Coordinates of N, CA and C in Angstrom, one line a residue:
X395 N 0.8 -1.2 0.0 CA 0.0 0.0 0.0 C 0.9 1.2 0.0
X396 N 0.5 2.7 -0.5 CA 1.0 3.2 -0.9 C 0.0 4.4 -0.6
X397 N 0.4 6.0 0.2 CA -0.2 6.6 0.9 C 0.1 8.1 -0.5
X398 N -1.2 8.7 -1.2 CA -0.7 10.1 -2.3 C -1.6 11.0 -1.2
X399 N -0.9 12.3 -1.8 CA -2.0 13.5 -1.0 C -2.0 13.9 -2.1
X400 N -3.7 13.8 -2.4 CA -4.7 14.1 -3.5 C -4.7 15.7 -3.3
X401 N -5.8 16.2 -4.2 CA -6.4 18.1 -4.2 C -7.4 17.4 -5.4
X402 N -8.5 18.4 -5.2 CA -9.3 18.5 -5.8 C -9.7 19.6 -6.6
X403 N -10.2 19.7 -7.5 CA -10.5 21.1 -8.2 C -10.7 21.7 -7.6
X404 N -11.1 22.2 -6.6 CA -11.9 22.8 -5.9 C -11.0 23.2 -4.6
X405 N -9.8 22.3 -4.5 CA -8.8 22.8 -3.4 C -9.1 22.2 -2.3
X406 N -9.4 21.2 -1.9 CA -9.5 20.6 -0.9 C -8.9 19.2 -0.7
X407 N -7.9 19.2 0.4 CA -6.8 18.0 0.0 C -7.2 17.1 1.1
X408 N -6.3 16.5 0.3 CA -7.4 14.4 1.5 C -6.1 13.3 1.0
X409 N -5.9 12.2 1.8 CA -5.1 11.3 1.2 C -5.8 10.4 0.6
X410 N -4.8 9.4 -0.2 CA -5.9 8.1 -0.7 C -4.8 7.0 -0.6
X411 N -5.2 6.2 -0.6 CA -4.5 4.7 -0.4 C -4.5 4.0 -1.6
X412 N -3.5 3.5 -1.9 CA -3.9 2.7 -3.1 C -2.9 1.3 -2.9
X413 N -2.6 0.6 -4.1 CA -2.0 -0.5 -3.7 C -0.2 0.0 -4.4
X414 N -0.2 1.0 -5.7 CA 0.5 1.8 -6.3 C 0.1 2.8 -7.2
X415 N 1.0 3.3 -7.8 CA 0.7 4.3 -8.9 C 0.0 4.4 -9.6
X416 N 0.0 2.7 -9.9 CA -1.1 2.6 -11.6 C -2.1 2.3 -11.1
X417 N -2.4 2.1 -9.7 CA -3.6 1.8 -9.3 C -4.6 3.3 -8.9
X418 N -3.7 4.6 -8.7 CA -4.3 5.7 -8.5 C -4.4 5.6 -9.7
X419 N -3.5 6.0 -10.9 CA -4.3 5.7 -12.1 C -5.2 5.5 -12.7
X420 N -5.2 4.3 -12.6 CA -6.7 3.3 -12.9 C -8.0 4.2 -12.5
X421 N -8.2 4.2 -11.5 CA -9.0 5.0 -10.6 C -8.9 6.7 -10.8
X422 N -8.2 7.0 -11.4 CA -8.6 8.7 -12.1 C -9.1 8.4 -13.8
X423 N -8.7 7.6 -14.1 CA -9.0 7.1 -15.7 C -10.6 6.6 -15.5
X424 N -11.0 5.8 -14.5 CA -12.3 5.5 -14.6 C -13.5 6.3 -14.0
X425 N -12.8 7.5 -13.6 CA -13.5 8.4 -12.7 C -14.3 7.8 -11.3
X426 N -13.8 7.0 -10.8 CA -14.2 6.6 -9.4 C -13.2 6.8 -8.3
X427 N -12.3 7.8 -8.9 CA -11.4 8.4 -7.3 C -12.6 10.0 -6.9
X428 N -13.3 9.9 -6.1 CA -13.7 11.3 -5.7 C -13.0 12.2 -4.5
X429 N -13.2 13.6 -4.6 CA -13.2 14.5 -3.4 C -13.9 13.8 -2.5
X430 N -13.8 13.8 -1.1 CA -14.9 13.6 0.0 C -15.6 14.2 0.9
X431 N -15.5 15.3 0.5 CA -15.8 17.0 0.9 C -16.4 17.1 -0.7
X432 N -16.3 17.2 -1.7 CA -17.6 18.1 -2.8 C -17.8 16.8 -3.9
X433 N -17.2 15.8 -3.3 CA -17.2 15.0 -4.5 C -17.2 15.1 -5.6
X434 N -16.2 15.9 -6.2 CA -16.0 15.8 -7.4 C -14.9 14.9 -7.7
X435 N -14.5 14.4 -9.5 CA -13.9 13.1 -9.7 C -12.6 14.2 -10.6
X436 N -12.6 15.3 -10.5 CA -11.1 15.8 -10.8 C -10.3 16.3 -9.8
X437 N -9.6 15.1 -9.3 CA -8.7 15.0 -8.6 C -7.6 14.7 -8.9
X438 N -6.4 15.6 -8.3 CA -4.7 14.8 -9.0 C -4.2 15.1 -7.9
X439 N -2.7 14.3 -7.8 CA -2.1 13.8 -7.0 C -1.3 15.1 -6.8
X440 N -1.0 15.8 -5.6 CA 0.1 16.4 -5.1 C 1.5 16.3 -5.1
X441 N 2.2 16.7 -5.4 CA 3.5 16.9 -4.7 C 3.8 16.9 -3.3
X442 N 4.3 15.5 -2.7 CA 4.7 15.1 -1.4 C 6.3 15.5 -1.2
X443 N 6.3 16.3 -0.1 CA 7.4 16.8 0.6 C 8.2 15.0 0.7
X444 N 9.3 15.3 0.5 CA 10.4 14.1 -0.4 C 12.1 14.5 0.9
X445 N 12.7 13.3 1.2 CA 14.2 13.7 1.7 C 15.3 12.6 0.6
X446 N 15.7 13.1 0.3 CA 17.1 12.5 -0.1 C 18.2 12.5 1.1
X447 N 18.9 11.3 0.9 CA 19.6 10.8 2.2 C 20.9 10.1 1.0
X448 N 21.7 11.3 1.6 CA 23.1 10.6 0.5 C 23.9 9.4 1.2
X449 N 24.4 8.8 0.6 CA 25.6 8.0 1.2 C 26.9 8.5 2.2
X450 N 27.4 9.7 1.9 CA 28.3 9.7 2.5 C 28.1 10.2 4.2
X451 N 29.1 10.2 4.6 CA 29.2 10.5 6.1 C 29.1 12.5 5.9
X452 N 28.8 12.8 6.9 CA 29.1 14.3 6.8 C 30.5 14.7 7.3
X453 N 31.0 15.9 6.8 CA 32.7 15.7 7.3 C 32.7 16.4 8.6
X454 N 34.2 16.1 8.3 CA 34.1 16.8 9.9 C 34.3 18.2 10.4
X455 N 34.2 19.0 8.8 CA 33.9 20.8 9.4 C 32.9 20.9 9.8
X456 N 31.4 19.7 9.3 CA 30.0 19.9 9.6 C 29.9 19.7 10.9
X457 N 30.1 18.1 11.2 CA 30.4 17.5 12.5 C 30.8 18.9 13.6
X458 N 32.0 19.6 13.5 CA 31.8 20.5 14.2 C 31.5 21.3 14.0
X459 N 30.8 22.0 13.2 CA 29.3 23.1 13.0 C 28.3 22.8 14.2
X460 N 27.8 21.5 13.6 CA 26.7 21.0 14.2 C 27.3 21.3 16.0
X461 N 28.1 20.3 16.1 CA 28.7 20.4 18.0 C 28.3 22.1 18.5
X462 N 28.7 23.1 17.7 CA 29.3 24.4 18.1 C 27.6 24.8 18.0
X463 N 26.7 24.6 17.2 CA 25.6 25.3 17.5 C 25.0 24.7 18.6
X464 N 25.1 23.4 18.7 CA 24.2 22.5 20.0 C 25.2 23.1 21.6
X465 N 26.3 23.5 21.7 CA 26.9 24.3 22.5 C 26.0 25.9 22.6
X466 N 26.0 26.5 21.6 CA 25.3 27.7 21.5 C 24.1 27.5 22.0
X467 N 23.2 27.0 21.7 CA 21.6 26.6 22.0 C 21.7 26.0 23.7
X468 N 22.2 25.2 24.0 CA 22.4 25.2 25.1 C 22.8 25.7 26.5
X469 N 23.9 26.8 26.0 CA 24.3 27.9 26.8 C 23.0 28.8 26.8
X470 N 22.4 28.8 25.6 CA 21.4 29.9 25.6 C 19.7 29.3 26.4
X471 N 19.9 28.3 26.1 CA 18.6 27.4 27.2 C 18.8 27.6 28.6
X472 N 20.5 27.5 29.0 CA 21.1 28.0 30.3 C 20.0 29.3 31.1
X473 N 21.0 30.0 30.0 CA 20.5 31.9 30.4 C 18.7 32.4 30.5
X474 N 18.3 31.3 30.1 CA 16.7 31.6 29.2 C 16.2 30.9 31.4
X475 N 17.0 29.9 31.7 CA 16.9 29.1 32.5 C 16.5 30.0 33.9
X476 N 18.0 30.4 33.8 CA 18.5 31.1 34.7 C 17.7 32.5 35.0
X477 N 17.8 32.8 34.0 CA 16.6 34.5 33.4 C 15.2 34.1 34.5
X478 N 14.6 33.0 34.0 CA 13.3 32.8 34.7 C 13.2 32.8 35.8
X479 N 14.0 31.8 36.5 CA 14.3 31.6 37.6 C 14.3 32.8 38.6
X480 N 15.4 33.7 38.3 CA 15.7 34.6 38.7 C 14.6 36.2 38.9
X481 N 13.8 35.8 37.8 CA 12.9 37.5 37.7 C 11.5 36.6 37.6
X482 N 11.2 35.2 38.2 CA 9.9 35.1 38.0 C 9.5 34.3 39.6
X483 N 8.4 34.3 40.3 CA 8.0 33.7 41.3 C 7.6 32.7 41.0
X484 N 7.8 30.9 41.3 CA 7.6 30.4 41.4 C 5.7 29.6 42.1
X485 N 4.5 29.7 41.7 CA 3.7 29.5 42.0 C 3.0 28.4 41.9
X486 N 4.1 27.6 41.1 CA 3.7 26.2 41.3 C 2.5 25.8 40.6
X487 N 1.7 25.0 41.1 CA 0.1 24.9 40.5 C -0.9 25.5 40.6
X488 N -0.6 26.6 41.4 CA -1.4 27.8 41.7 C -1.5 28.5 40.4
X489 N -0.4 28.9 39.4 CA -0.7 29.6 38.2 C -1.7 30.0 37.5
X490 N -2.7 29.2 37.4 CA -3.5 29.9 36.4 C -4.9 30.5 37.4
X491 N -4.6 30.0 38.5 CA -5.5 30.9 40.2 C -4.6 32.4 40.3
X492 N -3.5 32.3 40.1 CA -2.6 33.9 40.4 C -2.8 34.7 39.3
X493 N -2.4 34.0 37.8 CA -2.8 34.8 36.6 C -4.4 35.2 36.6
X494 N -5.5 34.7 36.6 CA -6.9 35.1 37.1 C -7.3 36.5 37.8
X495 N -6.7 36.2 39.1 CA -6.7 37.3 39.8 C -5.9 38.3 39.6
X496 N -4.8 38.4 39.0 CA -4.2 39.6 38.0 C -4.5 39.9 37.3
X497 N -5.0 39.2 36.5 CA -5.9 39.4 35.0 C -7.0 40.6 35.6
X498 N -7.4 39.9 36.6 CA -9.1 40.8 36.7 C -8.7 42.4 37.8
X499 N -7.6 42.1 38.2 CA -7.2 43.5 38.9 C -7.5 42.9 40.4
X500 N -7.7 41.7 40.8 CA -7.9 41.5 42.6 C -6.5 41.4 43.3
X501 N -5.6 41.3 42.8 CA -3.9 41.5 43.3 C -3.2 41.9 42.3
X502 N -2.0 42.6 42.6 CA -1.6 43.5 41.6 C -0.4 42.6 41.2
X503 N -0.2 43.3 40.1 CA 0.7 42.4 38.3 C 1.9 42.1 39.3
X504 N 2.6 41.1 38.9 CA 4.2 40.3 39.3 C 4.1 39.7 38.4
X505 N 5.4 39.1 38.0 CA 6.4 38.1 37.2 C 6.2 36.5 38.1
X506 N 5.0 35.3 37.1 CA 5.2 34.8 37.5 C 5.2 33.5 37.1
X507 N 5.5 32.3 37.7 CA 5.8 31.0 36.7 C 5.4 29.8 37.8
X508 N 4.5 28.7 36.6 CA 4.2 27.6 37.2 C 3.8 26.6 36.3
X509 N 2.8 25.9 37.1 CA 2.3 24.4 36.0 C 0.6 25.0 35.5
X510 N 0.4 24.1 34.5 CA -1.0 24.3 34.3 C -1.0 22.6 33.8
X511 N -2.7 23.0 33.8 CA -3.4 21.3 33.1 C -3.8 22.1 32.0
X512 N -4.4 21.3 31.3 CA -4.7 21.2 29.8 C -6.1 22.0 30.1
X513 N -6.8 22.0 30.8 CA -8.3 22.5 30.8 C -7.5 23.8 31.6
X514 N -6.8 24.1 32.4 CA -6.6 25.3 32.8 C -6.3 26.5 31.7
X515 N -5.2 25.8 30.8 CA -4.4 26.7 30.0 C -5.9 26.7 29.2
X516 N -6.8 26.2 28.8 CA -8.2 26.7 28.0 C -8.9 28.1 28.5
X517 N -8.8 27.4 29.6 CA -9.8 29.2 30.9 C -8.9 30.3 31.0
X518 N -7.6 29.6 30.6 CA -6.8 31.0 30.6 C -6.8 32.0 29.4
X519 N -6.8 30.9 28.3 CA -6.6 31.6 26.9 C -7.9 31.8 26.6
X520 N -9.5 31.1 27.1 CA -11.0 32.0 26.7 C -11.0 33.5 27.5
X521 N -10.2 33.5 28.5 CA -10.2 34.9 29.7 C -9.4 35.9 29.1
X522 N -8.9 35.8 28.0 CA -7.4 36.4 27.2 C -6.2 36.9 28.0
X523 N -6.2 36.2 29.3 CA -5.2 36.6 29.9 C -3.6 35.6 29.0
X524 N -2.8 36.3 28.9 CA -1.7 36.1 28.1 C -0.8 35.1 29.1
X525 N 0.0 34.1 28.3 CA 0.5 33.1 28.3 C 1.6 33.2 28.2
X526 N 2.9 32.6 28.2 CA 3.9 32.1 27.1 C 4.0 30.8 27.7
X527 N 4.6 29.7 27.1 CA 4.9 28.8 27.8 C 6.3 28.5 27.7
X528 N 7.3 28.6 28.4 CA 8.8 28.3 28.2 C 8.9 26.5 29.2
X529 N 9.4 25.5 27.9 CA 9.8 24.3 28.4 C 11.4 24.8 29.4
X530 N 11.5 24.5 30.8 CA 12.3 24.6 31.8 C 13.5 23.3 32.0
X531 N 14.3 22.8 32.0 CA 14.9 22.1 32.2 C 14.9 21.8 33.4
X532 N 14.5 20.0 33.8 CA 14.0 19.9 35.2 C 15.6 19.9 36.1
X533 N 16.0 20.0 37.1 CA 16.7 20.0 38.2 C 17.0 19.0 38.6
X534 N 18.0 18.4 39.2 CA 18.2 17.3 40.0 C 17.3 17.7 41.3
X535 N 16.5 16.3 42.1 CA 15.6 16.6 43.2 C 14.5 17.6 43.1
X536 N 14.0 17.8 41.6 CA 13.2 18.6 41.3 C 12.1 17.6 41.3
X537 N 10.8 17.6 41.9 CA 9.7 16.9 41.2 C 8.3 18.1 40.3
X538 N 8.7 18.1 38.6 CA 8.3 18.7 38.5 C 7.2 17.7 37.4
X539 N 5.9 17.9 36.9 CA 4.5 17.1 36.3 C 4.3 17.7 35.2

C-alpha cells in the first residue's frame, strides 16, 4: 500500500491509499477516485514533501558546526533558565489561580511562573489573559509534572 496527497479542483486536500501508482491511475481514468468534501472526480495527486539521504558521512567541518551550535543553543537554554528563575516567582500549580486574579485586577501584576493542566491553559486563553509557555529544564531533586 501506498499513501498520495490528492487536491481536488476545488482545493481541498485528502489522502488516498492505493495498492500503487497505476492503481491511482486506474481510478482517475475510470472516474471513481472522488473528493470527500464536494465529491467531485477531478482529482490529481500532489507533490509530497520528499528527503534525499546521500551516502556519504558528513565531514568533519560539519560534524563541528553541528557540535558548536548544540553548545550555542544550550548555553542559551542555560541563560533563558536562569533569566526565569531569577525574575519570575515560582507559584507552582497555583498559576492559572494567580494569573486570574491579576488578569481581573484583585492582586496586583508580578512576574510569575508555574504548572498548568490542559483545561486550565483553555480558561486562561478563553479569559485572554496572556500566556507564554517556556519548556524549563528539570533540576536534580526537582519533582516537576
Amino acid at each position: 500500500m501506498i499513501v498520495f496527497d490528492l487536491e481536488c479542483l476545488n482545493g481541498h486536500i485528502f489522502e488516498g491509499w492505493f495498492e500503487d501508482k497505476r492503481d491511482l491511475e486506474n481510478q482517475q481514468e475510470q472516474g471513481i477516485l472522488k473528493c470527500p468534501v464536494c465529491e467531485t472526480t477531478s482529482v490529481v495527486q500532489k507533490l509530497s514533501p520528499i528527503s534525499i539521504k546521500t551516502s556519504s558521512a558528513p565531514s568533519n567541518q560539519a560534524r563541528q558546526a553541528l557540535r558548536a551550535n548544540q553548545e550555542v543553543m544550550a548555553e542559551f537554554a542555560e541563560k533563558v533558565t536562569q533569566f526565569v528563575e531569577k525574575n519570575y516567582e515560582n507559584v507552582g500549580t497555583s498559576f492559572s489561580k494567580e494569573a486570574l486574579k491579576m488578569h481581573y485586577g484583585a492582586i496586583e501584576h508580578r512576574n510569575i511562573r508555574g504548572t498548568t493542566t490542559t483545561e486550565e491553559e483553555k480558561v486562561l486563553t478563553k479569559e485572554g489573559v496572556p500566556v507564554v509557555k517556556i519548556p524549563l529544564a528539570k533540576k536534580e531533586n526537582e519533582d516537576l509534572n
